[in-house]
PDB file of C-alpha atoms in Angstrom:
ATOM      1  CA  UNK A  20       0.000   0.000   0.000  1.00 43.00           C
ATOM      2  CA  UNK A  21       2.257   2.644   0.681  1.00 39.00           C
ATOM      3  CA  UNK A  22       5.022   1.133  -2.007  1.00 36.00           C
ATOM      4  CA  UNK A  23       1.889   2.285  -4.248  1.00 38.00           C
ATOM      5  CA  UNK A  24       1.021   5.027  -2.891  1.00 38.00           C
ATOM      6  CA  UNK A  25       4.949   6.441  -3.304  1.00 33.00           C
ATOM      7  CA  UNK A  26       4.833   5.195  -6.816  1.00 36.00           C
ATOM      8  CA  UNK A  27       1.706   7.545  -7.301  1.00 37.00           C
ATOM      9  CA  UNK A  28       3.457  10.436  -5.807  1.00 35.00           C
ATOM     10  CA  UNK A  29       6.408  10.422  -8.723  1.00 38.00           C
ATOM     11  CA  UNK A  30       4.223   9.806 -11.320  1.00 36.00           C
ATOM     12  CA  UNK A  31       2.097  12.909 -10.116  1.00 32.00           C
ATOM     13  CA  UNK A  32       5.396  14.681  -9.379  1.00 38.00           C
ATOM     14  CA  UNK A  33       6.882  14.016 -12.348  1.00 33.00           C
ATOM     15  CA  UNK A  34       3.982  15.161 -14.306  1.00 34.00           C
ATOM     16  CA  UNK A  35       3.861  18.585 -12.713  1.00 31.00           C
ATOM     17  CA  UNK A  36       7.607  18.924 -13.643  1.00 35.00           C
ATOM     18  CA  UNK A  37       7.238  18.295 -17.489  1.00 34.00           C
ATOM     19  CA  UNK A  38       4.271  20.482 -17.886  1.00 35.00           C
ATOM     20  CA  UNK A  39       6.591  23.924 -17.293  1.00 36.00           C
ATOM     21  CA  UNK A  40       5.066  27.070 -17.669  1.00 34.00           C
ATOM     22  CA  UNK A  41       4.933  30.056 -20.341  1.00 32.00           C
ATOM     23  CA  UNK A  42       7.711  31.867 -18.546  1.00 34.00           C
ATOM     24  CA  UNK A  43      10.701  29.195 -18.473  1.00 35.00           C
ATOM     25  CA  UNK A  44      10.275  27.963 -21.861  1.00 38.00           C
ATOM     26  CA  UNK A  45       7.670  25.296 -23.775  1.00 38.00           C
ATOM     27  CA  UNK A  46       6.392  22.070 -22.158  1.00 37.00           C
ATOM     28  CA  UNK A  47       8.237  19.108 -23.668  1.00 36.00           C
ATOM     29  CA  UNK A  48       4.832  17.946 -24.813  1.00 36.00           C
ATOM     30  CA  UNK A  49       3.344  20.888 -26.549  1.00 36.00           C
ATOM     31  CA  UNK A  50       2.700  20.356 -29.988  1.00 38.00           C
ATOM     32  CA  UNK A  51       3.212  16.910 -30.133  1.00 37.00           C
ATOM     33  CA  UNK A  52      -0.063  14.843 -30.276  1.00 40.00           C
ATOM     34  CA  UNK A  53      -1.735  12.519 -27.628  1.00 40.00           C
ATOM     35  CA  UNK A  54       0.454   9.173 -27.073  1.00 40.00           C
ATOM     36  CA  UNK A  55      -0.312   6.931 -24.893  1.00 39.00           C
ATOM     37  CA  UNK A  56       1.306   6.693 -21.034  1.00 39.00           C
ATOM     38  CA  UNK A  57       2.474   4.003 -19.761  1.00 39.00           C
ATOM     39  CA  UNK A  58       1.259   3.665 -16.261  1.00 40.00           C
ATOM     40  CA  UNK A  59       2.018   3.122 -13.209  1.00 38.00           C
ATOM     41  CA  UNK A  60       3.039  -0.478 -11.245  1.00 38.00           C
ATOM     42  CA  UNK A  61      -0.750  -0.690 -10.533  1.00 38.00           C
ATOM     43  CA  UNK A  62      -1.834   1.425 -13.175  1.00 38.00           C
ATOM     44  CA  UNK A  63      -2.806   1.106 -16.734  1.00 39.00           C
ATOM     45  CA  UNK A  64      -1.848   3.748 -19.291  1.00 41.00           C
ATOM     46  CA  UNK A  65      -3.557   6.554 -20.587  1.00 41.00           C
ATOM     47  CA  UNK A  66      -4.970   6.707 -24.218  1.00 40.00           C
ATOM     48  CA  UNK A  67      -3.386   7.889 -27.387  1.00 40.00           C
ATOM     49  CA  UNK A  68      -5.577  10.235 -29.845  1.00 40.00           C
ATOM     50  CA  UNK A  69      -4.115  11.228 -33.306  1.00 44.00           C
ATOM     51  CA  UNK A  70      -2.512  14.452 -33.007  1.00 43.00           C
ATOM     52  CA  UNK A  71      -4.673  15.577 -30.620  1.00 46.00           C
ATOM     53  CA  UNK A  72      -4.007  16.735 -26.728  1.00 48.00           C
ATOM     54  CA  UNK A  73      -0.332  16.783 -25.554  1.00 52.00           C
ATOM     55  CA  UNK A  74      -1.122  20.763 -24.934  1.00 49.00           C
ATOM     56  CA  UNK A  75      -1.409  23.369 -26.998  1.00 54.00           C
ATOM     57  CA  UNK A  76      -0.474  23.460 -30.665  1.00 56.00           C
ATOM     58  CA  UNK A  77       3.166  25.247 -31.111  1.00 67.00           C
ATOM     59  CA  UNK A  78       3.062  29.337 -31.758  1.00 83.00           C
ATOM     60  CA  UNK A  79       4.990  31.253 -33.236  1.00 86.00           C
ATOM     61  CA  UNK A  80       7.820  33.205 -32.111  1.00 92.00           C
ATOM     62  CA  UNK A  81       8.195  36.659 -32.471  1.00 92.00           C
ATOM     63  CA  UNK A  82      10.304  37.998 -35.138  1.00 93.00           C
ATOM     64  CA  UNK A  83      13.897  39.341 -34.781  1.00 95.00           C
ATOM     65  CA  UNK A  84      13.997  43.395 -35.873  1.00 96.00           C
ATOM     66  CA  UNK A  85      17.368  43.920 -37.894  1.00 97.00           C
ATOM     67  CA  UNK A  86      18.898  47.045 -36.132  1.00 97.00           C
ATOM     68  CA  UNK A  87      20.886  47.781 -38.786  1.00 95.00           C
ATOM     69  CA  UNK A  88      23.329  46.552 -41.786  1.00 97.00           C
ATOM     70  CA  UNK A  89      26.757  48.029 -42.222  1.00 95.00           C
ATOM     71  CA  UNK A  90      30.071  47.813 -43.958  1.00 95.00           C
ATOM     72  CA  UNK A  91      32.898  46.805 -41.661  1.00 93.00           C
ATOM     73  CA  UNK A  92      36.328  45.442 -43.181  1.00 90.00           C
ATOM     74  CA  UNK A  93      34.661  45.121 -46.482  1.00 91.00           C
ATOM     75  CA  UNK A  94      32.250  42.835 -45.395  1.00 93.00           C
ATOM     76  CA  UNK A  95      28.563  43.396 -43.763  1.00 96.00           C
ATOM     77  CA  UNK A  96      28.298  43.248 -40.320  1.00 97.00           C
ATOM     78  CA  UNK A  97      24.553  42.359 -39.691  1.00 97.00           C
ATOM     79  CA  UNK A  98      22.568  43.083 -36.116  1.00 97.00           C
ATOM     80  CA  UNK A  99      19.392  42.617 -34.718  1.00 97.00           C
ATOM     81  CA  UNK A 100      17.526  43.101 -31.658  1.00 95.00           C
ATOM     82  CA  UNK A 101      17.437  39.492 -29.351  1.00 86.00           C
ATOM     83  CA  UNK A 102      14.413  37.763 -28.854  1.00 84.00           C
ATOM     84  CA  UNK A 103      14.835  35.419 -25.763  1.00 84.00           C
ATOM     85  CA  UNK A 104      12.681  32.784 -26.808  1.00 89.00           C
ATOM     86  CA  UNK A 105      14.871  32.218 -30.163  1.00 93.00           C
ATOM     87  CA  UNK A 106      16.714  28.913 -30.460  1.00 95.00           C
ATOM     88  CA  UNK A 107      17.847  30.092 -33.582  1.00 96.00           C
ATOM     89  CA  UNK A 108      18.428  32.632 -35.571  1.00 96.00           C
ATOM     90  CA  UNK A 109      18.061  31.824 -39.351  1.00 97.00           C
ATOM     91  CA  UNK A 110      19.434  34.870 -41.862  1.00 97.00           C
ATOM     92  CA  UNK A 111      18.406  35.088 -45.678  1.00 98.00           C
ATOM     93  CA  UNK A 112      20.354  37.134 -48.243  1.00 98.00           C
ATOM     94  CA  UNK A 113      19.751  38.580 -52.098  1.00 97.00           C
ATOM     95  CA  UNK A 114      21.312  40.659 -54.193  1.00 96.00           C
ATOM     96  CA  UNK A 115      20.576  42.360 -57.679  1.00 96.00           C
ATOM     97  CA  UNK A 116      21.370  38.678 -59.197  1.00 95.00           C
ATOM     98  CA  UNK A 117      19.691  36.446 -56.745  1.00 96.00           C
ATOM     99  CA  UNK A 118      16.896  35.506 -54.521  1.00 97.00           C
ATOM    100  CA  UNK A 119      16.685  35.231 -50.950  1.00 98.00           C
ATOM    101  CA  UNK A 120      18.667  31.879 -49.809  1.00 98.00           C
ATOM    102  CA  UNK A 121      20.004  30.679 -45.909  1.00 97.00           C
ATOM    103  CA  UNK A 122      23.090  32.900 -45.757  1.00 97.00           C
ATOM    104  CA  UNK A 123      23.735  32.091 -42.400  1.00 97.00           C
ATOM    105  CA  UNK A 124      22.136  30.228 -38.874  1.00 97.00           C
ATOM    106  CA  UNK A 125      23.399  31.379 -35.226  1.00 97.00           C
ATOM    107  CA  UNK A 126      22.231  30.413 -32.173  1.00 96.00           C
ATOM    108  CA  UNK A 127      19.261  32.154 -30.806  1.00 94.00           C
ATOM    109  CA  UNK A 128      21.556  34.035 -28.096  1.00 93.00           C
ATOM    110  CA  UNK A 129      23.766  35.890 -30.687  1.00 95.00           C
ATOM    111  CA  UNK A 130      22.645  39.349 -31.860  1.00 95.00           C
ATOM    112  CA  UNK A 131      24.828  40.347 -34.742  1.00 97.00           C
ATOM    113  CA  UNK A 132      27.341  38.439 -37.480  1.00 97.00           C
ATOM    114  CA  UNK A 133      29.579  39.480 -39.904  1.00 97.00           C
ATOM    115  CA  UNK A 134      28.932  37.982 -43.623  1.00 97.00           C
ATOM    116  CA  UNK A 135      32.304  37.128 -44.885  1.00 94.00           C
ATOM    117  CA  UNK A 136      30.192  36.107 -47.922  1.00 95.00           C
ATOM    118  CA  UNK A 137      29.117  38.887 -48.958  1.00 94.00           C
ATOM    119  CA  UNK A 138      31.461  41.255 -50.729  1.00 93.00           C
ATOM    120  CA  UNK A 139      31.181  42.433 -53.833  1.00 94.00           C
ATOM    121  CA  UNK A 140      30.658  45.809 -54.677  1.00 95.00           C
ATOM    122  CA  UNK A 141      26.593  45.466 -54.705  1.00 96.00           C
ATOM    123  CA  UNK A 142      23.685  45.792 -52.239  1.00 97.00           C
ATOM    124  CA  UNK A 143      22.843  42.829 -49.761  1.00 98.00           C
ATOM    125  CA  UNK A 144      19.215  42.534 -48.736  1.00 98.00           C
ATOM    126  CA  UNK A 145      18.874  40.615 -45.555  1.00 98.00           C
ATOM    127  CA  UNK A 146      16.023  39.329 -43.578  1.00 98.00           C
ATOM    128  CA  UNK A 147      15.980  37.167 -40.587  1.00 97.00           C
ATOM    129  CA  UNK A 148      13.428  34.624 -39.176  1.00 96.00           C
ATOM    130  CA  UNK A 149      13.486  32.739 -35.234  1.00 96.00           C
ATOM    131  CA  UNK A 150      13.478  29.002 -35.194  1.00 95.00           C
ATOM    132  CA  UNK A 151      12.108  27.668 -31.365  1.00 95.00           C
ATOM    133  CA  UNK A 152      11.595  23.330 -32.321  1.00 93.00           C
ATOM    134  CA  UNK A 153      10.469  23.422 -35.805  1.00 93.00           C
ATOM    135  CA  UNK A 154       8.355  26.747 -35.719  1.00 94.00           C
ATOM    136  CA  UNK A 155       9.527  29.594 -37.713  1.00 95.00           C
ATOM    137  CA  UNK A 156       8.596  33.164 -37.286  1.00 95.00           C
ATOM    138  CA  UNK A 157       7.847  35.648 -39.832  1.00 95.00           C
ATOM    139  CA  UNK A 158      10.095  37.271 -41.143  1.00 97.00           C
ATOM    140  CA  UNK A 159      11.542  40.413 -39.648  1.00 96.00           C
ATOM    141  CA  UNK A 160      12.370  43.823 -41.715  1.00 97.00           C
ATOM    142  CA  UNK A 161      14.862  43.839 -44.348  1.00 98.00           C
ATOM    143  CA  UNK A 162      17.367  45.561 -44.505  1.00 97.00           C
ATOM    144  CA  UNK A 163      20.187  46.586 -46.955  1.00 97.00           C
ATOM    145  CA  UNK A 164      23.705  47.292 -47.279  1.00 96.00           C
ATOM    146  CA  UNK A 165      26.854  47.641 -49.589  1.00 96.00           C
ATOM    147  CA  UNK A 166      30.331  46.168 -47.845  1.00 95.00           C
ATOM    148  CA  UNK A 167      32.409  48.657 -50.405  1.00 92.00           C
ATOM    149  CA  UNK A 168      30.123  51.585 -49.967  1.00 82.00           C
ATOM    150  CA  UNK A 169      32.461  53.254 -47.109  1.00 60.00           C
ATOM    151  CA  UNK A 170      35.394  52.593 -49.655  1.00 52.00           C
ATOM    152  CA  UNK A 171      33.663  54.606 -52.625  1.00 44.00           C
ATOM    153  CA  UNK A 172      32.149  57.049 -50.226  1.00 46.00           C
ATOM    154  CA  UNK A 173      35.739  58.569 -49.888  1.00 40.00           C
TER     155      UNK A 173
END
């Protein structure tokens, strides 16, 4: 009986401790879909559903807000402002040739990077996008920028 009744404690315990809150970050579960538990000794396990419970469907993050995108050591040093809940930060360039494309990923606790890429004597676009699991943000402003310009300006 009380063997049990400790066994019932930890399972209650332990689900209090995976369901987090919104202020230190997602719950392990959200998003995922209903699978079944598996019980406890005495117990039998919960039921499954197809993509349904588990908590809330993912959201969003907010988008990063590029500060600004400047010529440095003829290169572009790009920042933006943090968002806290970023695990990543994914960065897309274009210029007058191409489309946007993945110039560069960071980790979600960086705020600025230098593109040794681009270089050329032509104006970068950039945009930027958080990644938190497999959810994307929108994309933030874009903003432009020519590595040579401080070069020519002189």
């Amino acid at each position: 009986m009380v063997y049990s009744r400790l066994i019932g404690l930890a399972a209650v315990s332990l689900a209090l401790a995976a369901c987090g809150d919104s202020e230190t970050g997602p719950s392990p579960f959200e998003g995922t879909g209903g699978g079944g538990g598996a019980g406890a000794a005495s117990g039998t396990g919960g039921h499954g559903g197809a993509g349904e419970g588990g908590g809330p469907a993912a959201t969003a993050p907010d988008a990063p807000v590029l500060s600004f995108v400047m010529p440095m050591l003829d290169v572009l040093h790009v920042e933006w402002v943090l968002q806290p809940e970023c695990d990543e930060i994914e960065a897309e360039r274009k210029d007058p040739m191409n489309d946007y494309a993945v110039a560069f990923t960071v980790a979600g606790s960086k705020k600025a990077y230098m593109d040794s890429e681009a270089t050329e004597n032509m104006e970068y676009t950039y945009r930027l996008r958080c990644k938190v699991g497999e959810a994307y943000s929108a994309y933030s402003n874009e903003m432009s920028g020519n590595p040579t310009a401080a070069e020519s300006e002189h």
